[in-house]
Short mmCIF file of C-alpha atoms in Angstrom, two decimals:
data_model
loop_
_atom_site.label_atom_id
_atom_site.label_comp_id
_atom_site.label_asym_id
_atom_site.label_seq_id
_atom_site.Cartn_x
_atom_site.Cartn_y
_atom_site.Cartn_z
CA MET A 1 -19.70 18.58 -18.74
CA ALA A 2 -16.64 20.40 -18.86
CA PRO A 3 -13.83 19.85 -16.61
CA VAL A 4 -13.79 23.23 -14.68
CA ALA A 5 -17.74 23.33 -14.54
CA ALA A 6 -17.61 19.82 -12.80
CA GLY A 7 -14.67 20.88 -10.79
CA THR A 8 -16.71 24.30 -9.77
CA GLY A 9 -20.01 22.39 -8.87
CA TRP A 10 -18.17 19.67 -6.92
CA ARG A 11 -16.40 22.43 -5.15
CA LEU A 12 -19.60 23.60 -3.78
CA LEU A 13 -20.76 19.85 -3.19
CA LEU A 14 -17.75 19.25 -0.87
CA VAL A 15 -18.24 22.39 1.18
CA LEU A 16 -21.63 21.87 1.94
CA GLY A 17 -20.96 18.38 3.19
CA ALA A 18 -22.79 15.23 4.11
CA ALA A 19 -25.50 16.93 6.00
CA GLY A 20 -25.61 20.04 4.06
CA LEU A 21 -25.75 17.43 0.52
CA ALA A 22 -28.78 16.02 2.64
CA ALA A 23 -30.65 19.56 3.44
CA VAL A 24 -30.47 21.08 -0.01
CA GLY A 25 -31.51 17.56 -1.58
CA ALA A 26 -28.18 17.22 -3.36
CA PRO A 27 -27.30 13.91 -5.29
CA LYS A 28 -25.16 11.58 -3.06
CA PRO A 29 -21.95 11.49 -2.86
CA PRO A 30 -19.37 9.43 -5.10
CA ASN A 31 -18.91 6.04 -4.85
CA ILE A 32 -15.22 5.13 -4.23
CA VAL A 33 -13.33 2.11 -5.58
CA LEU A 34 -10.00 1.93 -4.09
CA LEU A 35 -7.92 -1.06 -6.22
CA LEU A 36 -4.96 -2.04 -4.34
CA MET A 37 -2.49 -4.66 -6.09
CA ASP A 38 0.21 -6.42 -4.35
CA ASP A 39 3.77 -5.92 -5.06
CA MET A 40 3.14 -4.37 -8.27
CA GLY A 41 5.73 -2.39 -9.68
CA TRP A 42 5.45 0.91 -11.43
CA GLY A 43 7.19 -0.67 -14.77
CA ASP A 44 4.24 -3.03 -14.91
CA LEU A 45 1.95 -1.14 -16.87
CA GLY A 46 2.15 -0.38 -21.00
CA VAL A 47 1.10 3.53 -20.37
CA TYR A 48 4.24 3.31 -17.88
CA GLY A 49 6.01 1.67 -20.62
CA GLU A 50 6.33 -1.65 -20.15
CA PRO A 51 6.96 -3.19 -23.70
CA SER A 52 4.88 -6.02 -23.87
CA ARG A 53 1.62 -3.42 -23.89
CA GLU A 54 -0.44 -6.41 -21.71
CA THR A 55 -2.56 -3.95 -20.10
CA PRO A 56 -5.33 -2.57 -22.18
CA ASN A 57 -7.88 -1.70 -19.66
CA LEU A 58 -5.38 -0.33 -17.52
CA ASP A 59 -4.35 1.84 -20.24
CA ARG A 60 -7.49 3.13 -21.14
CA MET A 61 -7.99 3.75 -17.82
CA ALA A 62 -5.45 6.19 -17.75
CA ALA A 63 -6.30 7.47 -20.72
CA GLU A 64 -9.60 8.24 -19.55
CA GLY A 65 -8.12 9.48 -16.21
CA MET A 66 -4.97 11.07 -14.85
CA LEU A 67 -1.89 9.51 -14.54
CA PHE A 68 0.64 10.11 -11.22
CA PRO A 69 3.66 9.28 -12.20
CA ASN A 70 5.32 10.16 -8.76
CA PHE A 71 3.16 8.42 -6.10
CA TYR A 72 4.31 6.55 -3.53
CA SER A 73 3.39 4.26 -0.59
CA ALA A 74 3.99 5.21 2.92
CA ASN A 75 6.36 1.87 3.66
CA PRO A 76 8.27 -0.66 1.13
CA LEU A 77 6.33 -3.40 2.76
CA CYS A 78 2.63 -4.32 2.73
CA SER A 79 1.19 -4.01 6.07
CA PRO A 80 2.74 -0.90 6.93
CA SER A 81 1.68 0.61 3.66
CA ARG A 82 -2.18 -0.91 3.95
CA ALA A 83 -2.50 0.67 7.43
CA ALA A 84 -1.14 4.05 5.81
CA LEU A 85 -3.94 4.11 3.32
CA LEU A 86 -6.80 3.20 5.74
CA THR A 87 -5.75 5.53 8.48
CA GLY A 88 -4.08 8.73 6.03
CA ARG A 89 -1.16 8.36 8.67
CA LEU A 90 2.53 7.46 8.46
CA PRO A 91 2.76 3.58 9.67
CA ILE A 92 4.93 4.77 12.85
CA ARG A 93 2.02 6.98 14.13
CA SER A 94 0.07 3.58 14.42
CA GLY A 95 2.52 1.77 15.64
CA PHE A 96 2.82 -0.26 12.35
CA TYR A 97 6.74 -0.88 12.72
CA THR A 98 9.08 -3.19 15.15
CA THR A 99 11.90 -2.20 17.15
CA ASN A 100 13.82 -5.69 16.68
CA GLY A 101 16.10 -4.13 15.29
CA HIS A 102 17.04 -0.84 13.47
CA ALA A 103 15.65 0.24 10.30
CA ARG A 104 14.51 -3.41 9.92
CA ASN A 105 10.85 -4.22 8.11
CA ALA A 106 8.38 -6.16 9.75
CA TYR A 107 4.29 -7.23 8.48
CA THR A 108 1.53 -9.37 10.04
CA PRO A 109 2.62 -13.21 9.90
CA GLN A 110 1.28 -15.29 11.92
CA GLU A 111 3.50 -14.92 14.47
CA ILE A 112 2.73 -11.43 15.17
CA VAL A 113 0.07 -10.81 17.35
CA GLY A 114 -0.42 -6.90 17.29
CA GLY A 115 -2.57 -5.10 14.57
CA ILE A 116 -4.36 -2.04 13.71
CA PRO A 117 -4.86 -0.24 17.10
CA ALA A 118 -8.37 0.83 18.25
CA GLU A 119 -7.42 3.98 18.89
CA GLU A 120 -7.01 4.11 14.81
CA ARG A 121 -9.60 5.76 13.10
CA LEU A 122 -9.99 3.67 9.57
CA LEU A 123 -11.52 5.08 6.10
CA PRO A 124 -14.57 2.67 6.52
CA GLU A 125 -15.47 3.65 9.97
CA LEU A 126 -15.70 7.15 9.18
CA LEU A 127 -17.45 7.09 5.50
CA LYS A 128 -20.06 5.35 7.44
CA GLY A 129 -20.83 8.42 8.59
CA ALA A 130 -22.00 9.73 5.26
CA GLY A 131 -24.19 6.73 4.98
CA TYR A 132 -21.12 4.39 2.76
CA THR A 133 -21.68 0.62 2.74
CA ASN A 134 -18.19 -0.58 2.82
CA LYS A 135 -16.71 -3.94 1.41
CA ILE A 136 -13.01 -4.58 1.65
CA VAL A 137 -12.07 -7.94 -1.18
CA GLY A 138 -9.10 -10.06 -0.96
CA LYS A 139 -5.95 -9.00 1.28
CA TRP A 140 -6.41 -7.28 5.01
CA HIS A 141 -3.21 -7.60 6.74
CA LEU A 142 -4.13 -5.39 9.37
CA GLY A 143 -4.14 -8.07 12.04
CA HIS A 144 -5.28 -11.53 12.26
CA ARG A 145 -6.63 -11.57 15.79
CA PRO A 146 -10.53 -10.92 16.66
CA GLN A 147 -9.88 -7.69 17.81
CA PHE A 148 -8.87 -6.79 14.41
CA HIS A 149 -11.27 -8.35 12.39
CA PRO A 150 -12.51 -5.60 9.58
CA LEU A 151 -15.80 -5.99 10.14
CA LYS A 152 -15.30 -4.61 13.59
CA ARG A 153 -12.89 -1.66 11.82
CA GLY A 154 -15.93 -0.21 9.79
CA PHE A 155 -16.43 -2.96 6.88
CA ASP A 156 -19.70 -4.32 6.32
CA GLU A 157 -18.74 -7.20 4.10
CA TRP A 158 -15.35 -9.07 3.33
CA PHE A 159 -14.26 -11.87 1.28
CA GLY A 160 -10.77 -12.43 1.69
CA SER A 161 -7.88 -13.34 4.04
CA PRO A 162 -6.06 -11.72 6.83
CA ASN A 163 -2.67 -12.77 5.59
CA CYS A 164 -0.97 -13.29 1.92
CA HIS A 165 -1.05 -16.68 0.61
CA PHE A 166 1.83 -17.91 1.44
CA GLY A 167 2.45 -21.99 1.72
CA PRO A 168 0.95 -24.29 2.08
CA TYR A 169 1.99 -25.32 5.58
CA ASP A 170 1.87 -28.59 7.56
CA ASN A 171 -1.78 -27.58 9.53
CA ARG A 172 0.27 -28.68 12.69
CA ALA A 173 2.61 -26.00 13.82
CA ARG A 174 1.25 -23.71 11.63
CA PRO A 175 -1.75 -23.61 9.34
CA ASN A 176 -2.88 -23.02 5.75
CA ILE A 177 -4.12 -19.03 6.06
CA PRO A 178 -7.74 -19.06 6.29
CA VAL A 179 -10.25 -17.42 3.60
CA TYR A 180 -13.01 -15.72 5.33
CA ARG A 181 -17.07 -14.56 4.33
CA ASP A 182 -17.46 -11.84 6.79
CA TRP A 183 -17.61 -13.17 10.41
CA GLU A 184 -17.22 -16.77 8.84
CA MET A 185 -13.99 -18.77 7.92
CA VAL A 186 -15.28 -20.62 4.43
CA GLY A 187 -11.52 -22.32 3.69
CA ARG A 188 -7.98 -22.19 3.74
CA TYR A 189 -5.55 -21.34 0.80
CA TYR A 190 -4.25 -24.81 -0.55
CA GLU A 191 -7.12 -26.45 0.58
CA GLU A 192 -10.52 -24.99 -0.10
CA PHE A 193 -9.12 -22.50 -2.40
CA PRO A 194 -6.25 -24.64 -4.12
CA ILE A 195 -3.01 -22.89 -5.51
CA ASN A 196 -0.83 -24.99 -7.74
CA LEU A 197 2.80 -23.75 -7.30
CA LYS A 198 4.02 -25.71 -9.79
CA THR A 199 2.08 -24.72 -12.55
CA GLY A 200 0.61 -21.10 -10.86
CA GLU A 201 -2.59 -22.01 -11.44
CA ALA A 202 -5.20 -20.30 -8.87
CA ASN A 203 -9.06 -19.01 -9.72
CA LEU A 204 -8.41 -16.67 -6.78
CA THR A 205 -8.86 -13.33 -9.18
CA GLN A 206 -11.93 -14.38 -10.76
CA VAL A 207 -13.98 -15.02 -6.83
CA TYR A 208 -12.10 -11.63 -6.08
CA THR A 209 -13.49 -10.13 -9.72
CA GLN A 210 -16.78 -11.84 -8.82
CA GLU A 211 -17.48 -11.16 -5.48
CA ALA A 212 -16.58 -7.04 -6.47
CA LEU A 213 -19.00 -6.99 -9.26
CA ASP A 214 -21.98 -8.66 -7.13
CA PHE A 215 -21.47 -5.98 -4.35
CA VAL A 216 -21.47 -3.52 -6.78
CA ARG A 217 -24.86 -4.74 -8.68
CA ARG A 218 -26.47 -4.69 -5.13
CA GLN A 219 -25.04 -1.15 -4.07
CA HIS A 220 -26.31 0.37 -6.96
CA ALA A 221 -30.04 -1.81 -6.77
CA ALA A 222 -29.87 -0.59 -3.22
CA ARG A 223 -29.30 3.30 -4.37
CA ARG A 224 -26.48 3.30 -1.29
CA PRO A 225 -23.08 5.25 -1.82
CA PHE A 226 -20.13 2.77 -1.58
CA PHE A 227 -16.80 2.01 -0.95
CA LEU A 228 -15.00 -0.70 -2.51
CA TYR A 229 -11.52 -1.66 -1.52
CA TRP A 230 -10.11 -4.23 -3.95
CA ALA A 231 -7.27 -5.47 -2.76
CA VAL A 232 -6.13 -8.77 -4.50
CA ASP A 233 -2.52 -10.63 -4.38
CA ALA A 234 -1.62 -12.31 -7.39
CA THR A 235 1.12 -10.60 -8.27
CA HIS A 236 2.55 -11.62 -4.54
CA ALA A 237 4.77 -14.35 -5.10
CA PRO A 238 4.00 -17.20 -5.17
CA VAL A 239 2.24 -15.71 -8.28
CA TYR A 240 -1.05 -17.16 -9.56
CA ALA A 241 -3.33 -16.68 -12.33
CA SER A 242 -6.69 -18.90 -13.29
CA ARG A 243 -5.88 -21.28 -16.16
CA PRO A 244 -7.45 -19.04 -19.18
CA PHE A 245 -4.81 -16.41 -18.38
CA LEU A 246 -2.04 -18.78 -17.98
CA GLY A 247 0.53 -19.21 -20.44
CA THR A 248 -0.53 -15.81 -22.15
CA SER A 249 2.25 -13.37 -21.35
CA ARG A 250 5.78 -12.36 -23.05
CA ARG A 251 6.55 -12.14 -19.51
CA GLY A 252 5.87 -15.37 -18.22
CA ARG A 253 3.87 -16.22 -14.86
CA TYR A 254 4.15 -12.97 -13.16
CA GLY A 255 2.63 -11.29 -16.66
CA ASP A 256 0.04 -13.80 -16.30
CA ALA A 257 -1.25 -12.37 -13.33
CA VAL A 258 -1.09 -9.19 -14.46
CA ARG A 259 -3.11 -9.68 -17.66
CA GLU A 260 -5.66 -11.35 -15.63
CA ILE A 261 -6.32 -8.44 -13.22
CA ASP A 262 -5.98 -5.98 -15.63
CA ASP A 263 -8.92 -7.90 -17.38
CA SER A 264 -11.19 -7.71 -13.99
CA VAL A 265 -10.16 -3.82 -13.99
CA GLY A 266 -11.78 -4.00 -17.13
CA LYS A 267 -14.80 -6.13 -16.16
CA ILE A 268 -15.36 -2.98 -12.97
CA LEU A 269 -15.33 -0.16 -15.10
CA SER A 270 -17.54 -1.78 -17.77
CA LEU A 271 -19.87 -2.47 -14.95
CA LEU A 272 -19.66 0.91 -13.70
CA ARG A 273 -20.40 2.22 -17.30
CA ASN A 274 -23.26 0.05 -17.83
CA LEU A 275 -24.83 0.57 -14.47
CA ARG A 276 -24.17 4.15 -15.67
CA ILE A 277 -22.84 4.94 -12.48
CA ALA A 278 -19.32 5.71 -14.26
CA GLU A 279 -19.64 9.57 -13.36
CA ASP A 280 -20.77 8.65 -9.81
CA THR A 281 -18.11 6.87 -9.10
CA PHE A 282 -14.70 7.44 -8.22
CA VAL A 283 -12.06 4.70 -8.61
CA PHE A 284 -8.09 4.95 -8.06
CA PHE A 285 -5.39 2.51 -9.22
CA THR A 286 -2.13 1.26 -7.34
CA SER A 287 0.05 -0.58 -5.74
CA ASP A 288 0.85 -1.20 -1.94
CA ASN A 289 4.72 -1.37 -2.45
CA GLY A 290 7.61 -1.62 -5.29
CA ALA A 291 7.72 -4.93 -6.98
CA ALA A 292 9.85 -7.52 -5.37
CA LEU A 293 12.57 -7.59 -7.49
CA ILE A 294 14.11 -11.14 -5.27
CA SER A 295 11.30 -12.89 -6.82
CA ALA A 296 12.33 -11.59 -10.05
CA PRO A 297 12.29 -12.19 -13.16
CA LYS A 298 9.69 -15.33 -12.70
CA GLN A 299 7.83 -14.08 -9.85
CA GLY A 300 8.46 -10.16 -9.72
CA GLY A 301 7.55 -7.29 -11.68
CA SER A 302 9.67 -3.99 -13.09
CA ASN A 303 10.07 -0.92 -11.11
CA GLY A 304 10.78 0.63 -14.24
CA PRO A 305 14.19 3.10 -14.33
CA PHE A 306 14.32 2.97 -10.52
CA LEU A 307 16.44 1.56 -7.89
CA CYS A 308 15.76 -1.80 -6.28
CA GLY A 309 12.40 -3.26 -5.02
CA LYS A 310 10.32 -4.17 -2.25
CA GLN A 311 11.95 -3.77 1.46
CA THR A 312 13.57 -1.06 0.28
CA THR A 313 13.24 2.74 0.34
CA PHE A 314 15.25 3.56 -2.98
CA GLU A 315 12.20 4.85 -5.47
CA GLY A 316 11.88 1.12 -6.82
CA GLY A 317 10.58 0.37 -3.30
CA MET A 318 8.18 3.01 -2.82
CA ARG A 319 7.00 4.79 -6.19
CA GLU A 320 4.05 3.08 -7.67
CA PRO A 321 2.01 2.90 -10.43
CA ALA A 322 -1.18 5.25 -10.05
CA ILE A 323 -4.28 6.11 -12.12
CA ALA A 324 -7.47 8.12 -11.46
CA TRP A 325 -10.40 7.55 -13.07
CA TRP A 326 -13.35 9.61 -12.60
CA PRO A 327 -15.66 10.27 -15.85
CA GLY A 328 -16.68 13.64 -16.25
CA ARG A 329 -15.15 15.18 -13.29
CA VAL A 330 -11.21 13.85 -13.51
CA PRO A 331 -10.20 15.81 -17.26
CA GLU A 332 -9.28 12.75 -19.54
CA GLY A 333 -5.76 11.78 -20.22
CA GLN A 334 -4.03 14.11 -17.96
CA VAL A 335 -0.51 13.76 -16.05
CA SER A 336 -0.32 15.20 -12.48
CA HIS A 337 3.33 15.39 -10.79
CA GLN A 338 1.64 16.39 -7.86
CA LEU A 339 3.76 14.23 -5.41
CA GLY A 340 1.33 12.24 -4.25
CA SER A 341 1.33 9.26 -1.36
CA ILE A 342 -1.15 6.07 -0.74
CA MET A 343 -2.24 8.21 2.40
CA ASP A 344 -3.65 10.71 0.22
CA LEU A 345 -6.30 7.77 -0.73
CA PHE A 346 -7.54 8.73 2.86
CA THR A 347 -8.14 12.56 3.15
CA THR A 348 -9.32 12.59 -0.91
CA SER A 349 -12.21 10.26 0.32
CA LEU A 350 -13.29 11.77 3.18
CA SER A 351 -13.21 14.89 1.06
CA LEU A 352 -15.24 12.98 -1.48
CA ALA A 353 -17.68 12.38 0.75
CA GLY A 354 -18.09 15.62 2.35
CA LEU A 355 -16.16 14.67 5.40
CA ALA A 356 -13.45 16.45 7.01
CA PRO A 357 -10.24 14.46 8.24
CA PRO A 358 -10.53 13.77 12.52
CA SER A 359 -8.99 16.75 13.82
CA ASP A 360 -7.44 15.00 16.77
CA ARG A 361 -4.34 13.52 15.38
CA VAL A 362 -2.12 14.12 12.81
CA ILE A 363 -3.20 13.21 8.92
CA ASP A 364 -0.30 12.81 6.62
CA GLY A 365 -2.44 12.66 3.65
CA LEU A 366 -3.33 15.53 1.30
CA ASP A 367 -6.90 15.82 -0.19
CA LEU A 368 -5.86 15.35 -4.33
CA LEU A 369 -9.26 16.56 -5.40
CA PRO A 370 -7.41 19.79 -6.13
CA ALA A 371 -4.63 18.70 -8.25
CA MET A 372 -7.24 16.59 -9.87
CA LEU A 373 -9.99 18.57 -10.77
CA TRP A 374 -8.09 21.46 -10.45
CA GLY A 375 -4.60 21.30 -11.61
CA GLN A 376 -3.69 22.91 -8.32
CA LEU A 377 -0.12 21.39 -7.12
CA THR A 378 0.77 21.81 -3.15
CA ASP A 379 4.13 21.52 -2.64
CA ARG A 380 4.58 18.34 0.09
CA PRO A 381 7.55 16.04 1.38
CA ILE A 382 7.42 12.46 1.15
CA PHE A 383 8.95 10.41 4.43
CA TYR A 384 10.39 7.16 3.49
CA TYR A 385 10.32 4.96 6.51
CA ARG A 386 11.97 1.22 7.21
CA GLY A 387 10.65 0.18 10.48
CA ASN A 388 10.77 3.23 12.75
CA THR A 389 13.83 4.73 11.15
CA LEU A 390 13.85 7.74 8.33
CA MET A 391 15.88 6.54 5.83
CA ALA A 392 15.30 9.60 3.26
CA ALA A 393 12.96 12.20 2.06
CA THR A 394 11.74 13.91 -1.12
CA LEU A 395 10.92 17.23 -1.36
CA GLY A 396 10.59 18.64 -5.15
CA GLN A 397 12.61 17.18 -7.20
CA TYR A 398 15.43 15.98 -5.04
CA LYS A 399 15.71 13.45 -2.44
CA ALA A 400 18.03 12.88 0.27
CA HIS A 401 19.22 9.69 1.89
CA PHE A 402 20.00 9.38 5.74
CA TRP A 403 20.58 6.02 5.96
CA THR A 404 21.80 4.11 2.96
CA TRP A 405 20.71 -0.49 2.98
CA THR A 406 19.48 -2.89 1.40
CA ASN A 407 19.87 -6.18 3.34
CA SER A 408 22.75 -7.77 5.41
CA TRP A 409 25.80 -9.53 3.93
CA GLU A 410 24.68 -12.68 5.38
CA GLU A 411 20.95 -12.01 3.22
CA PHE A 412 23.07 -11.37 0.09
CA ARG A 413 25.58 -14.44 0.70
CA GLN A 414 22.44 -16.54 0.59
CA GLY A 415 21.16 -15.47 -2.37
CA ILE A 416 18.55 -12.70 -1.05
CA ASP A 417 19.10 -9.76 -2.92
CA PHE A 418 16.72 -6.53 -3.39
CA CYS A 419 18.35 -4.62 -5.87
CA PRO A 420 19.88 -7.52 -8.50
CA GLY A 421 22.03 -6.11 -11.02
CA GLN A 422 21.77 -2.54 -9.72
CA ASN A 423 24.91 -2.51 -7.73
CA VAL A 424 25.82 1.24 -6.86
CA SER A 425 28.81 2.10 -5.30
CA GLY A 426 27.97 3.50 -1.91
CA VAL A 427 24.31 3.66 -2.40
CA THR A 428 22.92 0.03 -2.73
CA THR A 429 25.02 -1.10 0.63
CA HIS A 430 24.85 -4.36 2.66
CA THR A 431 25.68 -2.56 5.98
CA GLN A 432 23.78 0.17 7.45
CA GLU A 433 25.62 3.56 6.36
CA ASP A 434 24.81 6.37 8.62
CA HIS A 435 24.02 9.29 5.97
CA THR A 436 22.70 11.61 8.69
CA GLU A 437 25.36 14.42 8.61
CA LEU A 438 26.11 14.71 5.07
CA PRO A 439 22.91 13.00 3.00
CA LEU A 440 23.58 11.59 -0.04
CA ILE A 441 20.73 13.89 -2.43
CA PHE A 442 19.84 13.07 -5.80
CA HIS A 443 17.93 15.17 -8.69
CA LEU A 444 15.50 12.57 -9.01
CA GLY A 445 14.13 14.55 -12.70
CA ARG A 446 17.50 14.22 -14.00
CA ASP A 447 18.46 10.86 -12.11
CA PRO A 448 15.58 8.77 -11.57
CA GLY A 449 17.68 5.51 -11.05
CA GLU A 450 19.63 7.54 -7.73
CA ARG A 451 22.64 7.06 -9.26
CA PHE A 452 24.93 10.07 -9.01
CA PRO A 453 24.37 11.33 -5.88
CA LEU A 454 25.01 15.42 -6.21
CA SER A 455 29.07 17.23 -5.22
CA PHE A 456 28.67 18.25 -1.28
CA ALA A 457 30.33 21.03 -2.37
CA SER A 458 28.10 22.71 -5.26
CA PRO A 459 25.95 24.97 -4.66
CA GLU A 460 22.65 22.91 -5.62
CA TYR A 461 23.29 20.15 -3.05
CA LEU A 462 23.64 23.24 -0.24
CA HIS A 463 20.57 24.67 -1.87
CA ALA A 464 18.42 21.16 -1.84
CA LEU A 465 19.73 19.94 1.83
CA ARG A 466 18.42 23.40 3.39
CA GLY A 467 14.95 22.46 2.35
CA VAL A 468 15.05 19.10 2.95
CA THR A 469 16.27 19.66 6.52
CA LEU A 470 13.93 22.27 7.24
CA ALA A 471 10.96 19.63 6.35
CA VAL A 472 12.56 16.85 8.31
CA ARG A 473 13.31 19.19 11.50
CA GLN A 474 9.49 19.96 11.09
CA HIS A 475 8.37 16.69 11.14
CA GLN A 476 10.26 14.88 13.75
CA GLU A 477 9.59 17.86 16.02
CA THR A 478 6.11 16.79 16.42
CA LEU A 479 6.22 13.28 15.71
CA VAL A 480 4.75 10.58 18.48
CA PRO A 481 5.50 6.90 17.34
CA GLY A 482 2.81 4.89 18.07
CA GLN A 483 3.12 1.52 20.29
CA PRO A 484 5.00 -0.35 18.31
CA GLN A 485 2.27 -3.62 16.96
CA LEU A 486 5.11 -5.95 14.62
CA ASN A 487 7.20 -6.87 17.11
CA VAL A 488 8.51 -10.90 16.85
CA CYS A 489 7.31 -12.78 19.76
CA ASN A 490 9.63 -14.89 21.45
CA ARG A 491 7.54 -18.84 21.35
CA ALA A 492 8.99 -18.99 25.06
CA VAL A 493 7.61 -15.75 26.51
CA MET A 494 4.20 -16.83 24.74
CA ASN A 495 3.58 -19.84 25.69
CA TRP A 496 5.59 -19.73 29.55
CA ALA A 497 6.53 -16.40 30.88
CA PRO A 498 9.68 -16.45 33.63
CA PRO A 499 8.82 -13.99 36.42
CA GLY A 500 9.01 -10.69 35.56
CA CYS A 501 8.19 -11.33 31.67
CA GLU A 502 4.33 -11.91 31.84
CA LYS A 503 3.45 -8.89 30.59
CA LEU A 504 5.29 -9.58 27.06
CA GLY A 505 3.15 -12.22 25.65
CA LYS A 506 1.91 -9.15 23.07
CA CYS A 507 5.18 -8.54 21.94
CA LEU A 508 4.72 -5.24 22.37
CA THR A 509 7.72 -3.74 24.40
CA PRO A 510 10.87 -2.60 22.95
CA PRO A 511 13.55 -5.18 23.10
CA GLU A 512 15.57 -2.55 25.17
CA SER A 513 13.35 -2.83 28.36
CA VAL A 514 12.59 -6.74 27.93
CA PRO A 515 14.59 -8.56 30.78
CA GLU A 516 17.47 -11.13 29.74
CA LYS A 517 16.46 -14.07 31.14
CA CYS A 518 13.26 -13.67 28.56
CA SER A 519 15.22 -13.67 25.96
CA TRP A 520 13.68 -11.04 23.49
CA PRO A 521 14.85 -12.41 19.74
CA HIS A 522 16.94 -9.58 18.18
#
């Protein structure tokens, strides 16, 4: 089927919506598979220029589908980015930030008791309205307390963990991270699910792959549309791979992990072809944030030509690899220069299901179907948040930095470096530099590495500043931050609270409103 014909037919199906499809006997909506990597960088795939060319399956996926070179996460850290994917909203709207400090990153380790608020409408919850069966495989990271369990938020099945595979711990002050099958804890990392930190050997990617394949087969046999959210974490330090892949990459252990993931993606796509449902399945591959250069080169990946990495709002921290694959629908071998965001996967998935996004809240994600099916590009800004602080914004080819910061001098002197070998004077700063009155502006087409800011006096700077300023003003005028979910808890407050501090147990109160006697950590 020609791409235009396919697009036209599918446009009609999308207009009809889920109820209309059933009424006219139209085919069921497509299956949706979102492949979310962990700390994988823009430069880690052969199709993005990685010189070892060790990702043949992902490169083939790009050749058969569409590449997005300008695709962004919604945050330079894992938990907020994943919240953005499943809500279609900037993390600051859903409360996935902290007020413990200015421009401070935060996520959901065991000490954090917050999670995705009940008021947020998650993608799997909405897809159930169109008859989808939903499964998450791998890392959840949106809260580990019972009320945040993924099966309470629209997923029908889960195999994975609420957190990353950090450890091992002593199981006294801190237990090892649990692994779940649906409601049941079936073991813990480093125990029933071993990870050898010395050799890097672990069989988790193979287990996660089998979970995905079994789910696809069962849903195909049941003739139900399905949503598979495959969120594996082998490329997050400490990186791991199974024995057949260890020592096979020119890139070391991190490359071993990438090669195994590439092999797994190949198996998933091959199964879709063999079941003859490839043309009925939309697949999208991306990552939650940029490569963690703090762990490189042995435990971290590559962000290609971009500056810095995970934890920063420079391009290396938030620009991600992204590939769309839908044989017979998405034209093969194409490159889209649409500015895309991980939040767009929420809106696009709803559109695929014939559903409209919730109308009672701001949705930041765009529907990417016009760009993928018909090449229609939409002008839109990209906002780069770090914690509760808007650090930068991109509009078109221009990126304006309102704050620059990598990490503190104290951390840097301890060997913690988010931008190893990439010092750019006045840009990769170790103090928080305020540029809100006169932003640093870069042309990302000519200068993707953010090394040469435009001259403040140039007409080009003034033109870019006007456009970005308007976009930011419109954004901030309507922004209503959610209640912060990721504040760090003071254990003394959690275990015993002096009078006047009892309500702080959830650690959701901004630090400036905490009585001094409660010793809120800053």
